[in-house]
Structure formats: C-alpha cells, structure tokens
C-alpha cells in the first residue's frame, strides 16, 4: 500500500441521514492537490516508464485536476509536458489553484477553443517528435486502461481497510465524469466478490451517454485484467448535474456548506458537492435504505472549490 489514503467513519453526518457512513479520503492522496486524478496519474506514470516515453501531451479544462496531477508528475520525473487546455486564455495572466500549479510545474500550456483541441494536440505531439522526444498522448481526464486499473487496485486497498474495520459497504457513491474511476471501482468490487452497489453521480453527462461509457471501460478493464463479469451493471445517475459541468445549483452549495460545518468534510461545486448531494437525497428518499452501510468516495476537488469564486459567498451564507 504505497500510496494508501485513509478511510474514516462519518459519525455525525451518517447519524443524521440514518446510514452507517464511511468516507474514503482520496482527497488526501499523497500528491499536491490529491484526488482521484493524482491516483490515476501515478498509475499512468508507471505505464509511461514501462514504455520508455519521455514526454506527455494531454488536455483538460483550465482548472483540470488531471492536467495538474499530470504536470506535477512530469516535473517530478523530468518529463516534458505539453497541455492543451480549454477555457479563458486571460486566466494565464493571473493563474490560480490548479492552473497556478500547472504553470509552476513548467508545463507548456496552450489555451484553445474546444473545437481546436484535437488539432492542437496533434501539432504538439508532432513538435515533440520533431525535437527528438518519444511522446505519449494521455486522453483527457486520464480516461484510459491504466487510469481504470488504478481504481481496481484502490478496491484492494479499501478491502484491506474494511477488513480491519470489520465493515463493508452495501453502497459506494462517487462523482462520475469520464467514468474511469467508477468503472475501476465496479471491476474492483466484482473482483473482490463484494455484493456492493456502485452509484456514480454524474457531474455533467446525461445517463444515457455516461452509463454506456462506463460500461465500455468496464469491458476493457475486465478483458485487460481477466476479471470474469457475467453482466455489467452500471448505475450512473444524472439528477444532480444542475446546469452542467462546473455549475452548481443552490442545493449543492448548501450541501457543501453543511458538510464542512457538520463534520469538516470539504466538498467542491464541480465534483464531490454534486455526488454528496445525490447521496443525501438517495438516503432521504429511502432509495438507499435506512441503516445501509455506505461508502462515500471523496475524490478530491479542493482546488476546484478554491477557484470557484462565484460560489464562495453563497456557500458561506448557507451556514
Ligand atoms: C475531483 C474529481 N472527482 C471526480 C472526477 C471524475 O472522475 P472520472 O473522470 O474518473 O469519472 C474528477 C474528474 O475530473 C475529479 O477531478
């Protein structure tokens, strides 16, 4: 367990919801900024080393956790890193949060319109080759086999922790974006033989699209790791997206304020705030039955909270 994160019992919030709640603290994953993207990046880095690449091209939003985790790892390993980001180019004049760490890591950043991402990545890749590098292109969000394997392995980590606690979950709830994390957890659950329902709360995609992407990644992972899966059950819920990626509604902002106040659990408006709100409402409605053992997977997002200036006043006011 080289990079294990803590698992802790949430007594006050669990009690107020009538569930037996534990939180997996991947927000504390040991890399600056932490989170699931750092866990994925570490596994992807193993693959980069195995294949002998010496440089990276990847993409994401200007506040992408994946881009930040990748840029920091590249700096640590001495790899050249080119990031093709989308968002407001003006932000580069006064970078904050993830973008600040990206700039400090020495990654080369280009901010382009979303429709120009693919052509810019191709050009960046070509430039690296022309300069004599052996580059690797990582899909946005770390949505690749190695990223998924990171979470199959995380299930082994948590199974060990649960054994020590003599506790295992009926439900695992987490935010789901590209769906790699959820797919890894589903395959890990299958491998461990647990009878646990994994509920991914969408941060952007409608369930018709998101569930299919998770299913496809489960298929690839189970083929890759030889995990026998008779039928792949995917629960991908899209009721808490609000107005879309990075946009949080009132109830999400209230949840963020309440979780911090009640038990010091820090959530964010883009990812974990939506997932935690989903978990609260599923428990309140009885869909997650009273007394259930529930594991909330805190995938990080602190830097997204710190960069969400438009919401901070409202979060504080909700207390
Ligand atoms: C903090 C955080 N949580 C959850 C997710 C979603 O993870 P995935 O893309 O593996 O579904 C992301 C993706 O950016 C993230 O940064």
PDB file of N, CA and C and ligand atoms in Angstrom, residues 35-37 40 64-66 68 141-143 174-182 203 245 268 271-272 299-302 304, ligand 1:
ATOM      1  N   UNK A  35      -6.540  13.764  -4.772  1.00  0.00           N
ATOM      2  CA  UNK A  35      -7.702  13.436  -5.595  1.00  0.00           C
ATOM      3  C   UNK A  35      -7.519  12.219  -6.496  1.00  0.00           C
ATOM      4  N   UNK A  36      -8.637  11.823  -7.102  1.00  0.00           N
ATOM      5  CA  UNK A  36      -8.612  10.617  -7.950  1.00  0.00           C
ATOM      6  C   UNK A  36      -7.705  10.793  -9.160  1.00  0.00           C
ATOM      7  N   UNK A  37      -7.564  12.039  -9.629  1.00  0.00           N
ATOM      8  CA  UNK A  37      -6.740  12.237 -10.822  1.00  0.00           C
ATOM      9  C   UNK A  37      -5.261  12.028 -10.490  1.00  0.00           C
ATOM     10  N   UNK A  40      -4.893   8.243 -10.457  1.00  0.00           N
ATOM     11  CA  UNK A  40      -4.833   7.747 -11.836  1.00  0.00           C
ATOM     12  C   UNK A  40      -3.479   8.087 -12.469  1.00  0.00           C
ATOM     13  N   UNK A  64      -8.387  21.841 -14.675  1.00  0.00           N
ATOM     14  CA  UNK A  64      -8.417  20.374 -14.686  1.00  0.00           C
ATOM     15  C   UNK A  64      -7.494  19.780 -13.620  1.00  0.00           C
ATOM     16  N   UNK A  65      -8.079  18.892 -12.810  1.00  0.00           N
ATOM     17  CA  UNK A  65      -7.262  18.177 -11.817  1.00  0.00           C
ATOM     18  C   UNK A  65      -6.327  17.193 -12.520  1.00  0.00           C
ATOM     19  N   UNK A  66      -6.807  16.612 -13.595  1.00  0.00           N
ATOM     20  CA  UNK A  66      -5.972  15.665 -14.358  1.00  0.00           C
ATOM     21  C   UNK A  66      -4.740  16.376 -14.923  1.00  0.00           C
ATOM     22  N   UNK A  68      -3.344  19.124 -13.844  1.00  0.00           N
ATOM     23  CA  UNK A  68      -2.450  19.496 -12.732  1.00  0.00           C
ATOM     24  C   UNK A  68      -1.662  18.279 -12.226  1.00  0.00           C
ATOM     25  N   UNK A 141      -8.700  13.689 -18.828  1.00  0.00           N
ATOM     26  CA  UNK A 141      -9.268  13.057 -17.629  1.00  0.00           C
ATOM     27  C   UNK A 141      -8.557  11.778 -17.225  1.00  0.00           C
ATOM     28  N   UNK A 142      -7.514  11.394 -17.973  1.00  0.00           N
ATOM     29  CA  UNK A 142      -6.846  10.117 -17.663  1.00  0.00           C
ATOM     30  C   UNK A 142      -7.768   8.944 -17.950  1.00  0.00           C
ATOM     31  N   UNK A 143      -8.601   9.121 -18.978  1.00  0.00           N
ATOM     32  CA  UNK A 143      -9.584   8.079 -19.315  1.00  0.00           C
ATOM     33  C   UNK A 143      -8.911   7.014 -20.184  1.00  0.00           C
ATOM     34  N   UNK A 174     -19.984   7.870  -5.597  1.00  0.00           N
ATOM     35  CA  UNK A 174     -18.851   8.717  -6.015  1.00  0.00           C
ATOM     36  C   UNK A 174     -19.274   9.619  -7.174  1.00  0.00           C
ATOM     37  N   UNK A 175     -18.522  10.724  -7.397  1.00  0.00           N
ATOM     38  CA  UNK A 175     -18.800  11.529  -8.591  1.00  0.00           C
ATOM     39  C   UNK A 175     -18.251  10.822  -9.822  1.00  0.00           C
ATOM     40  N   UNK A 176     -18.959  10.938 -10.948  1.00  0.00           N
ATOM     41  CA  UNK A 176     -18.504  10.282 -12.167  1.00  0.00           C
ATOM     42  C   UNK A 176     -18.462  11.295 -13.310  1.00  0.00           C
ATOM     43  N   UNK A 177     -17.291  11.405 -13.937  1.00  0.00           N
ATOM     44  CA  UNK A 177     -17.107  12.345 -15.046  1.00  0.00           C
ATOM     45  C   UNK A 177     -16.848  11.575 -16.318  1.00  0.00           C
ATOM     46  N   UNK A 178     -15.554  11.282 -16.584  1.00  0.00           N
ATOM     47  CA  UNK A 178     -15.242  10.428 -17.741  1.00  0.00           C
ATOM     48  C   UNK A 178     -15.683   8.989 -17.458  1.00  0.00           C
ATOM     49  N   UNK A 179     -15.832   8.652 -16.183  1.00  0.00           N
ATOM     50  CA  UNK A 179     -16.339   7.324 -15.818  1.00  0.00           C
ATOM     51  C   UNK A 179     -15.267   6.284 -15.536  1.00  0.00           C
ATOM     52  N   UNK A 180     -13.987   6.646 -15.702  1.00  0.00           N
ATOM     53  CA  UNK A 180     -12.920   5.657 -15.451  1.00  0.00           C
ATOM     54  C   UNK A 180     -12.885   5.221 -13.994  1.00  0.00           C
ATOM     55  N   UNK A 181     -13.034   6.191 -13.102  1.00  0.00           N
ATOM     56  CA  UNK A 181     -12.966   5.863 -11.676  1.00  0.00           C
ATOM     57  C   UNK A 181     -14.090   4.903 -11.321  1.00  0.00           C
ATOM     58  N   UNK A 182     -15.292   5.222 -11.786  1.00  0.00           N
ATOM     59  CA  UNK A 182     -16.430   4.350 -11.498  1.00  0.00           C
ATOM     60  C   UNK A 182     -16.209   2.955 -12.096  1.00  0.00           C
ATOM     61  N   UNK A 203     -21.349  14.311 -13.084  1.00  0.00           N
ATOM     62  CA  UNK A 203     -21.019  15.718 -12.897  1.00  0.00           C
ATOM     63  C   UNK A 203     -21.342  16.525 -14.154  1.00  0.00           C
ATOM     64  N   UNK A 245     -21.517  21.008 -16.401  1.00  0.00           N
ATOM     65  CA  UNK A 245     -20.180  20.825 -15.831  1.00  0.00           C
ATOM     66  C   UNK A 245     -19.689  22.121 -15.171  1.00  0.00           C
ATOM     67  N   UNK A 268     -16.626  20.149  -3.169  1.00  0.00           N
ATOM     68  CA  UNK A 268     -16.423  21.218  -4.157  1.00  0.00           C
ATOM     69  C   UNK A 268     -17.641  21.296  -5.083  1.00  0.00           C
ATOM     70  N   UNK A 271     -17.493  18.543  -8.506  1.00  0.00           N
ATOM     71  CA  UNK A 271     -17.491  17.070  -8.408  1.00  0.00           C
ATOM     72  C   UNK A 271     -18.164  16.561  -7.134  1.00  0.00           C
ATOM     73  N   UNK A 272     -17.449  16.636  -6.029  1.00  0.00           N
ATOM     74  CA  UNK A 272     -17.918  15.936  -4.823  1.00  0.00           C
ATOM     75  C   UNK A 272     -19.179  16.556  -4.223  1.00  0.00           C
ATOM     76  N   UNK A 299     -13.318  12.074  -3.919  1.00  0.00           N
ATOM     77  CA  UNK A 299     -12.314  12.052  -4.994  1.00  0.00           C
ATOM     78  C   UNK A 299     -11.511  13.351  -5.088  1.00  0.00           C
ATOM     79  N   UNK A 300     -11.694  14.270  -4.136  1.00  0.00           N
ATOM     80  CA  UNK A 300     -10.892  15.495  -4.143  1.00  0.00           C
ATOM     81  C   UNK A 300     -11.699  16.708  -4.578  1.00  0.00           C
ATOM     82  N   UNK A 301     -11.024  17.685  -5.165  1.00  0.00           N
ATOM     83  CA  UNK A 301     -11.743  18.861  -5.667  1.00  0.00           C
ATOM     84  C   UNK A 301     -11.471  20.135  -4.874  1.00  0.00           C
ATOM     85  N   UNK A 302     -10.571  20.072  -3.881  1.00  0.00           N
ATOM     86  CA  UNK A 302     -10.304  21.275  -3.069  1.00  0.00           C
ATOM     87  C   UNK A 302      -9.905  22.464  -3.948  1.00  0.00           C
ATOM     88  N   UNK A 304     -10.718  22.999  -6.977  1.00  0.00           N
ATOM     89  CA  UNK A 304     -11.889  23.484  -7.723  1.00  0.00           C
ATOM     90  C   UNK A 304     -12.743  24.375  -6.827  1.00  0.00           C
TER      91      UNK A 304
HETATM   92  C1  LIG B   1     -12.192  15.718  -8.035  1.00  0.00           C
HETATM   93  C2  LIG B   1     -12.733  14.836  -9.101  1.00  0.00           C
HETATM   94  N1  LIG B   1     -13.659  13.922  -8.788  1.00  0.00           N
HETATM   95  C3  LIG B   1     -14.207  13.108  -9.713  1.00  0.00           C
HETATM   96  C4  LIG B   1     -13.855  13.206 -11.037  1.00  0.00           C
HETATM   97  C5  LIG B   1     -14.461  12.260 -12.028  1.00  0.00           C
HETATM   98  O1  LIG B   1     -13.560  11.204 -12.290  1.00  0.00           O
HETATM   99  P1  LIG B   1     -13.665  10.370 -13.626  1.00  0.00           P
HETATM  100  O2  LIG B   1     -13.305  11.282 -14.752  1.00  0.00           O
HETATM  101  O3  LIG B   1     -12.693   9.255 -13.464  1.00  0.00           O
HETATM  102  O4  LIG B   1     -15.069   9.907 -13.736  1.00  0.00           O
HETATM  103  C6  LIG B   1     -12.909  14.164 -11.430  1.00  0.00           C
HETATM  104  C7  LIG B   1     -12.578  14.344 -12.848  1.00  0.00           C
HETATM  105  O5  LIG B   1     -12.019  15.327 -13.265  1.00  0.00           O
HETATM  106  C8  LIG B   1     -12.311  14.968 -10.449  1.00  0.00           C
HETATM  107  O6  LIG B   1     -11.361  15.862 -10.766  1.00  0.00           O
END
